[in-house]
Amino acid sequence: MIRVLLADDEGMIRSALAALLRLEPDIDVVAECADGEEALARALELKPDVCLLDLEMPHLDGVEVAERLRRVLPTRCVVVTRHARPGVLRRALASGVAGFLPKSRGADEVAAVIRRVAAGARYVDPEVAADALSDERSPLTDRELDVLRAGRRGETTGQIAKTLSLAPGTVRNHVSTVLGKLAVTTRQQAVLMAEERGWI
């Protein structure tokens, strides 16, 4: 029996998918979670074989949950998303996610992916994989990406400087360069673009 934890902040989707997966003879849905923090806590408690995680959840997204679980459990993680952006796929794979598929797939396909992942294989939706191969690479340096990462939740220049052990003036210079490279006017726009493309 494959023990599965299911996490999705949309209650109707979560309960419907759980009900459909419970019809499978070899899948046991051991928990249904409404956000990333609950998913992390329940996974640490129950140690499921597979965690099926929605990408877009409050508090912690599916990739963040997968990344944290990878450090402490052998649990395999599958991330599902409504917006399968290529950059997000790269971020997910770098975090050790074993499966990645769009929410448009049927419950039978999701069950098949759960079986593959539980058996030790990886699965990436072919359409998402094709898009990822053609997606552009980041024009930003590692240090510029560090600055965006450190300020992604609206931290001040001083807070970013402290986090990265840089002078505030150096942080301002990096931000100015980033805005020029990405042709945006605010740091928040740069963060959003970098997140959408999976650069941070």
mmCIF file of C-alpha atoms in Angstrom:
data_model
loop_
_atom_site.group_PDB
_atom_site.id
_atom_site.type_symbol
_atom_site.label_atom_id
_atom_site.label_comp_id
_atom_site.label_asym_id
_atom_site.label_seq_id
_atom_site.Cartn_x
_atom_site.Cartn_y
_atom_site.Cartn_z
ATOM 1 C CA MET A 1 0.000 0.000 0.000
ATOM 2 C CA ILE A 2 1.350 3.453 -0.955
ATOM 3 C CA ARG A 3 0.712 5.927 1.867
ATOM 4 C CA VAL A 4 0.004 9.395 0.460
ATOM 5 C CA LEU A 5 -0.246 12.824 2.071
ATOM 6 C CA LEU A 6 -2.243 15.304 -0.010
ATOM 7 C CA ALA A 7 -1.847 19.088 0.412
ATOM 8 C CA ASP A 8 -3.879 21.714 -1.456
ATOM 9 C CA ASP A 9 -5.351 24.961 -0.114
ATOM 10 C CA GLU A 10 -8.442 24.595 -2.350
ATOM 11 C CA GLY A 11 -10.776 22.425 -0.261
ATOM 12 C CA MET A 12 -12.978 21.144 -3.077
ATOM 13 C CA ILE A 13 -10.022 20.024 -5.198
ATOM 14 C CA ARG A 14 -8.307 18.464 -2.188
ATOM 15 C CA SER A 15 -11.324 16.454 -1.047
ATOM 16 C CA ALA A 16 -12.302 15.390 -4.576
ATOM 17 C CA LEU A 17 -8.797 14.184 -5.418
ATOM 18 C CA ALA A 18 -8.483 12.403 -2.071
ATOM 19 C CA ALA A 19 -11.803 10.610 -2.691
ATOM 20 C CA LEU A 20 -10.722 9.527 -6.185
ATOM 21 C CA LEU A 21 -7.303 8.340 -5.006
ATOM 22 C CA ARG A 22 -8.930 6.309 -2.219
ATOM 23 C CA LEU A 23 -10.709 4.292 -4.932
ATOM 24 C CA GLU A 24 -7.304 2.994 -6.076
ATOM 25 C CA PRO A 25 -6.623 -0.437 -4.535
ATOM 26 C CA ASP A 26 -2.960 0.315 -3.745
ATOM 27 C CA ILE A 27 -3.180 3.941 -2.514
ATOM 28 C CA ASP A 28 -4.051 5.041 1.029
ATOM 29 C CA VAL A 29 -4.526 8.804 1.575
ATOM 30 C CA VAL A 30 -3.307 9.182 5.163
ATOM 31 C CA ALA A 31 -3.714 12.976 5.473
ATOM 32 C CA GLU A 32 -5.340 15.942 3.746
ATOM 33 C CA CYS A 33 -3.697 19.303 4.468
ATOM 34 C CA ALA A 34 -4.820 22.857 3.708
ATOM 35 C CA ASP A 35 -1.436 24.611 3.599
ATOM 36 C CA GLY A 36 2.314 24.061 3.472
ATOM 37 C CA GLU A 37 2.954 24.346 7.207
ATOM 38 C CA GLU A 38 0.307 21.735 8.004
ATOM 39 C CA ALA A 39 1.681 19.468 5.260
ATOM 40 C CA LEU A 40 5.192 19.706 6.702
ATOM 41 C CA ALA A 41 4.043 18.983 10.257
ATOM 42 C CA ARG A 42 1.800 16.048 9.250
ATOM 43 C CA ALA A 43 4.469 14.550 6.969
ATOM 44 C CA LEU A 44 7.018 14.612 9.801
ATOM 45 C CA GLU A 45 4.448 12.908 12.041
ATOM 46 C CA LEU A 46 3.094 10.292 9.584
ATOM 47 C CA LYS A 47 6.151 9.696 7.331
ATOM 48 C CA PRO A 48 4.117 8.969 4.168
ATOM 49 C CA ASP A 49 5.647 7.267 1.130
ATOM 50 C CA VAL A 50 4.590 10.099 -1.201
ATOM 51 C CA CYS A 51 3.528 13.720 -0.586
ATOM 52 C CA LEU A 52 1.317 15.208 -3.319
ATOM 53 C CA LEU A 53 1.780 18.964 -2.903
ATOM 54 C CA ASP A 54 0.100 21.912 -4.572
ATOM 55 C CA LEU A 55 2.715 24.445 -5.664
ATOM 56 C CA GLU A 56 0.719 27.551 -4.732
ATOM 57 C CA MET A 57 -0.123 27.286 -1.012
ATOM 58 C CA PRO A 58 -0.076 29.814 1.850
ATOM 59 C CA HIS A 59 2.881 29.953 4.269
ATOM 60 C CA LEU A 60 5.081 27.400 2.472
ATOM 61 C CA ASP A 61 4.685 26.470 -1.187
ATOM 62 C CA GLY A 62 4.928 22.873 -2.405
ATOM 63 C CA VAL A 63 8.576 23.169 -3.432
ATOM 64 C CA GLU A 64 9.574 24.629 -0.045
ATOM 65 C CA VAL A 65 7.806 21.762 1.736
ATOM 66 C CA ALA A 66 9.561 19.210 -0.507
ATOM 67 C CA GLU A 67 12.924 20.857 0.105
ATOM 68 C CA ARG A 68 12.517 20.717 3.896
ATOM 69 C CA LEU A 69 11.249 17.130 3.897
ATOM 70 C CA ARG A 70 14.139 15.939 1.733
ATOM 71 C CA ARG A 71 16.572 16.837 4.526
ATOM 72 C CA VAL A 72 14.861 14.640 7.128
ATOM 73 C CA LEU A 73 12.687 11.962 5.456
ATOM 74 C CA PRO A 74 12.939 9.502 2.553
ATOM 75 C CA THR A 75 9.421 10.625 1.513
ATOM 76 C CA ARG A 76 9.107 11.268 -2.246
ATOM 77 C CA CYS A 77 7.333 14.464 -3.318
ATOM 78 C CA VAL A 78 5.155 15.239 -6.332
ATOM 79 C CA VAL A 79 4.284 18.879 -7.027
ATOM 80 C CA VAL A 80 1.121 19.805 -8.924
ATOM 81 C CA THR A 81 0.390 23.283 -10.238
ATOM 82 C CA ARG A 82 -2.193 25.230 -12.203
ATOM 83 C CA HIS A 83 0.579 27.329 -13.782
ATOM 84 C CA ALA A 84 3.359 24.996 -14.885
ATOM 85 C CA ARG A 85 5.999 27.623 -15.651
ATOM 86 C CA PRO A 86 9.329 26.222 -16.877
ATOM 87 C CA GLY A 87 11.370 28.170 -14.330
ATOM 88 C CA VAL A 88 9.327 26.688 -11.506
ATOM 89 C CA LEU A 89 10.060 23.212 -12.857
ATOM 90 C CA ARG A 90 13.801 23.894 -12.680
ATOM 91 C CA ARG A 91 13.409 25.124 -9.083
ATOM 92 C CA ALA A 92 11.370 22.038 -8.180
ATOM 93 C CA LEU A 93 13.871 19.596 -9.655
ATOM 94 C CA ALA A 94 16.764 21.387 -7.944
ATOM 95 C CA SER A 95 14.882 20.933 -4.646
ATOM 96 C CA GLY A 96 14.681 17.172 -5.101
ATOM 97 C CA VAL A 97 11.040 16.924 -6.197
ATOM 98 C CA ALA A 98 10.450 13.504 -7.781
ATOM 99 C CA GLY A 99 7.356 14.383 -9.817
ATOM 100 C CA PHE A 100 5.932 17.507 -11.446
ATOM 101 C CA LEU A 101 2.632 17.780 -13.288
ATOM 102 C CA PRO A 102 -0.118 20.300 -14.088
ATOM 103 C CA LYS A 103 -3.458 20.202 -12.251
ATOM 104 C CA SER A 104 -5.206 19.590 -15.568
ATOM 105 C CA ARG A 105 -4.285 15.885 -15.401
ATOM 106 C CA GLY A 106 -6.935 13.346 -14.378
ATOM 107 C CA ALA A 107 -6.944 11.390 -11.114
ATOM 108 C CA ASP A 108 -5.935 8.184 -12.933
ATOM 109 C CA GLU A 109 -2.829 9.935 -14.317
ATOM 110 C CA VAL A 110 -2.028 11.337 -10.862
ATOM 111 C CA ALA A 111 -2.315 7.818 -9.407
ATOM 112 C CA ALA A 112 0.035 6.484 -12.106
ATOM 113 C CA VAL A 113 2.602 9.186 -11.276
ATOM 114 C CA ILE A 114 2.312 8.400 -7.550
ATOM 115 C CA ARG A 115 3.062 4.725 -8.322
ATOM 116 C CA ARG A 116 6.082 5.606 -10.486
ATOM 117 C CA VAL A 117 7.503 7.981 -7.894
ATOM 118 C CA ALA A 118 6.877 5.519 -5.027
ATOM 119 C CA ALA A 119 8.823 2.926 -7.017
ATOM 120 C CA GLY A 120 11.841 5.267 -7.140
ATOM 121 C CA ALA A 121 11.393 6.801 -10.605
ATOM 122 C CA ARG A 122 10.973 10.484 -11.465
ATOM 123 C CA TYR A 123 8.211 11.970 -13.570
ATOM 124 C CA VAL A 124 7.980 15.323 -15.330
ATOM 125 C CA ASP A 125 4.983 16.171 -17.494
ATOM 126 C CA PRO A 126 6.228 16.085 -21.134
ATOM 127 C CA GLU A 127 4.681 19.447 -22.093
ATOM 128 C CA VAL A 128 6.250 21.215 -19.120
ATOM 129 C CA ALA A 129 9.600 19.553 -19.850
ATOM 130 C CA ALA A 130 9.489 20.708 -23.495
ATOM 131 C CA ASP A 131 8.736 24.276 -22.413
ATOM 132 C CA ALA A 132 11.560 24.198 -19.870
ATOM 133 C CA LEU A 133 14.080 23.251 -22.541
ATOM 134 C CA SER A 134 13.214 26.326 -24.570
ATOM 135 C CA ASP A 135 12.974 28.749 -21.637
ATOM 136 C CA GLU A 136 15.520 31.523 -21.246
ATOM 137 C CA ARG A 137 18.316 31.446 -18.686
ATOM 138 C CA SER A 138 18.755 34.117 -16.032
ATOM 139 C CA PRO A 139 20.785 37.174 -17.102
ATOM 140 C CA LEU A 140 21.550 37.899 -13.435
ATOM 141 C CA THR A 141 24.727 36.999 -11.567
ATOM 142 C CA ASP A 142 24.628 34.749 -8.494
ATOM 143 C CA ARG A 143 25.155 37.777 -6.223
ATOM 144 C CA GLU A 144 22.307 39.694 -7.907
ATOM 145 C CA LEU A 145 20.037 36.680 -7.390
ATOM 146 C CA ASP A 146 21.137 36.542 -3.727
ATOM 147 C CA VAL A 147 20.054 40.180 -3.312
ATOM 148 C CA LEU A 148 16.612 39.451 -4.814
ATOM 149 C CA ARG A 149 16.234 36.332 -2.684
ATOM 150 C CA ALA A 150 17.153 38.195 0.504
ATOM 151 C CA GLY A 151 14.613 40.919 -0.313
ATOM 152 C CA ARG A 152 11.784 38.834 -1.730
ATOM 153 C CA ARG A 153 9.469 39.513 1.238
ATOM 154 C CA GLY A 154 9.955 43.297 1.137
ATOM 155 C CA GLU A 155 13.046 43.552 3.366
ATOM 156 C CA THR A 156 14.758 46.956 3.471
ATOM 157 C CA THR A 157 18.123 47.641 1.838
ATOM 158 C CA GLY A 158 19.674 47.626 5.319
ATOM 159 C CA GLN A 159 18.169 44.219 6.162
ATOM 160 C CA ILE A 160 19.385 42.737 2.866
ATOM 161 C CA ALA A 161 22.854 44.181 3.467
ATOM 162 C CA LYS A 162 22.962 42.621 6.952
ATOM 163 C CA THR A 163 21.729 39.227 5.689
ATOM 164 C CA LEU A 164 24.363 39.103 2.930
ATOM 165 C CA SER A 165 27.154 40.861 4.874
ATOM 166 C CA LEU A 166 27.341 43.640 2.290
ATOM 167 C CA ALA A 167 27.397 47.428 2.523
ATOM 168 C CA PRO A 168 23.993 49.072 1.875
ATOM 169 C CA GLY A 169 25.514 50.980 -1.047
ATOM 170 C CA THR A 170 26.611 47.689 -2.636
ATOM 171 C CA VAL A 171 23.075 46.323 -2.288
ATOM 172 C CA ARG A 172 21.672 49.487 -3.946
ATOM 173 C CA ASN A 173 24.149 49.070 -6.822
ATOM 174 C CA HIS A 174 23.117 45.431 -7.323
ATOM 175 C CA VAL A 175 19.416 46.366 -7.277
ATOM 176 C CA SER A 176 20.023 49.129 -9.818
ATOM 177 C CA THR A 177 21.842 46.683 -12.121
ATOM 178 C CA VAL A 178 19.056 44.092 -11.735
ATOM 179 C CA LEU A 179 16.352 46.642 -12.643
ATOM 180 C CA GLY A 180 18.306 47.635 -15.740
ATOM 181 C CA LYS A 181 18.895 44.045 -16.881
ATOM 182 C CA LEU A 182 15.248 43.035 -16.390
ATOM 183 C CA ALA A 183 13.807 46.331 -17.703
ATOM 184 C CA VAL A 184 11.544 46.802 -14.658
ATOM 185 C CA THR A 185 11.157 49.795 -12.344
ATOM 186 C CA THR A 186 10.838 48.266 -8.871
ATOM 187 C CA ARG A 187 12.599 45.590 -6.875
ATOM 188 C CA GLN A 188 9.240 43.867 -6.287
ATOM 189 C CA GLN A 189 8.685 43.570 -10.064
ATOM 190 C CA ALA A 190 12.174 42.060 -10.372
ATOM 191 C CA VAL A 191 11.408 39.543 -7.585
ATOM 192 C CA LEU A 192 8.125 38.543 -9.257
ATOM 193 C CA MET A 193 9.825 38.046 -12.629
ATOM 194 C CA ALA A 194 12.640 36.021 -11.057
ATOM 195 C CA GLU A 195 10.145 33.839 -9.156
ATOM 196 C CA GLU A 196 7.958 33.250 -12.211
ATOM 197 C CA ARG A 197 10.960 32.147 -14.224
ATOM 198 C CA GLY A 198 12.337 29.973 -11.452
ATOM 199 C CA TRP A 199 15.566 31.940 -10.999
ATOM 200 C CA ILE A 200 15.038 32.276 -7.246
#
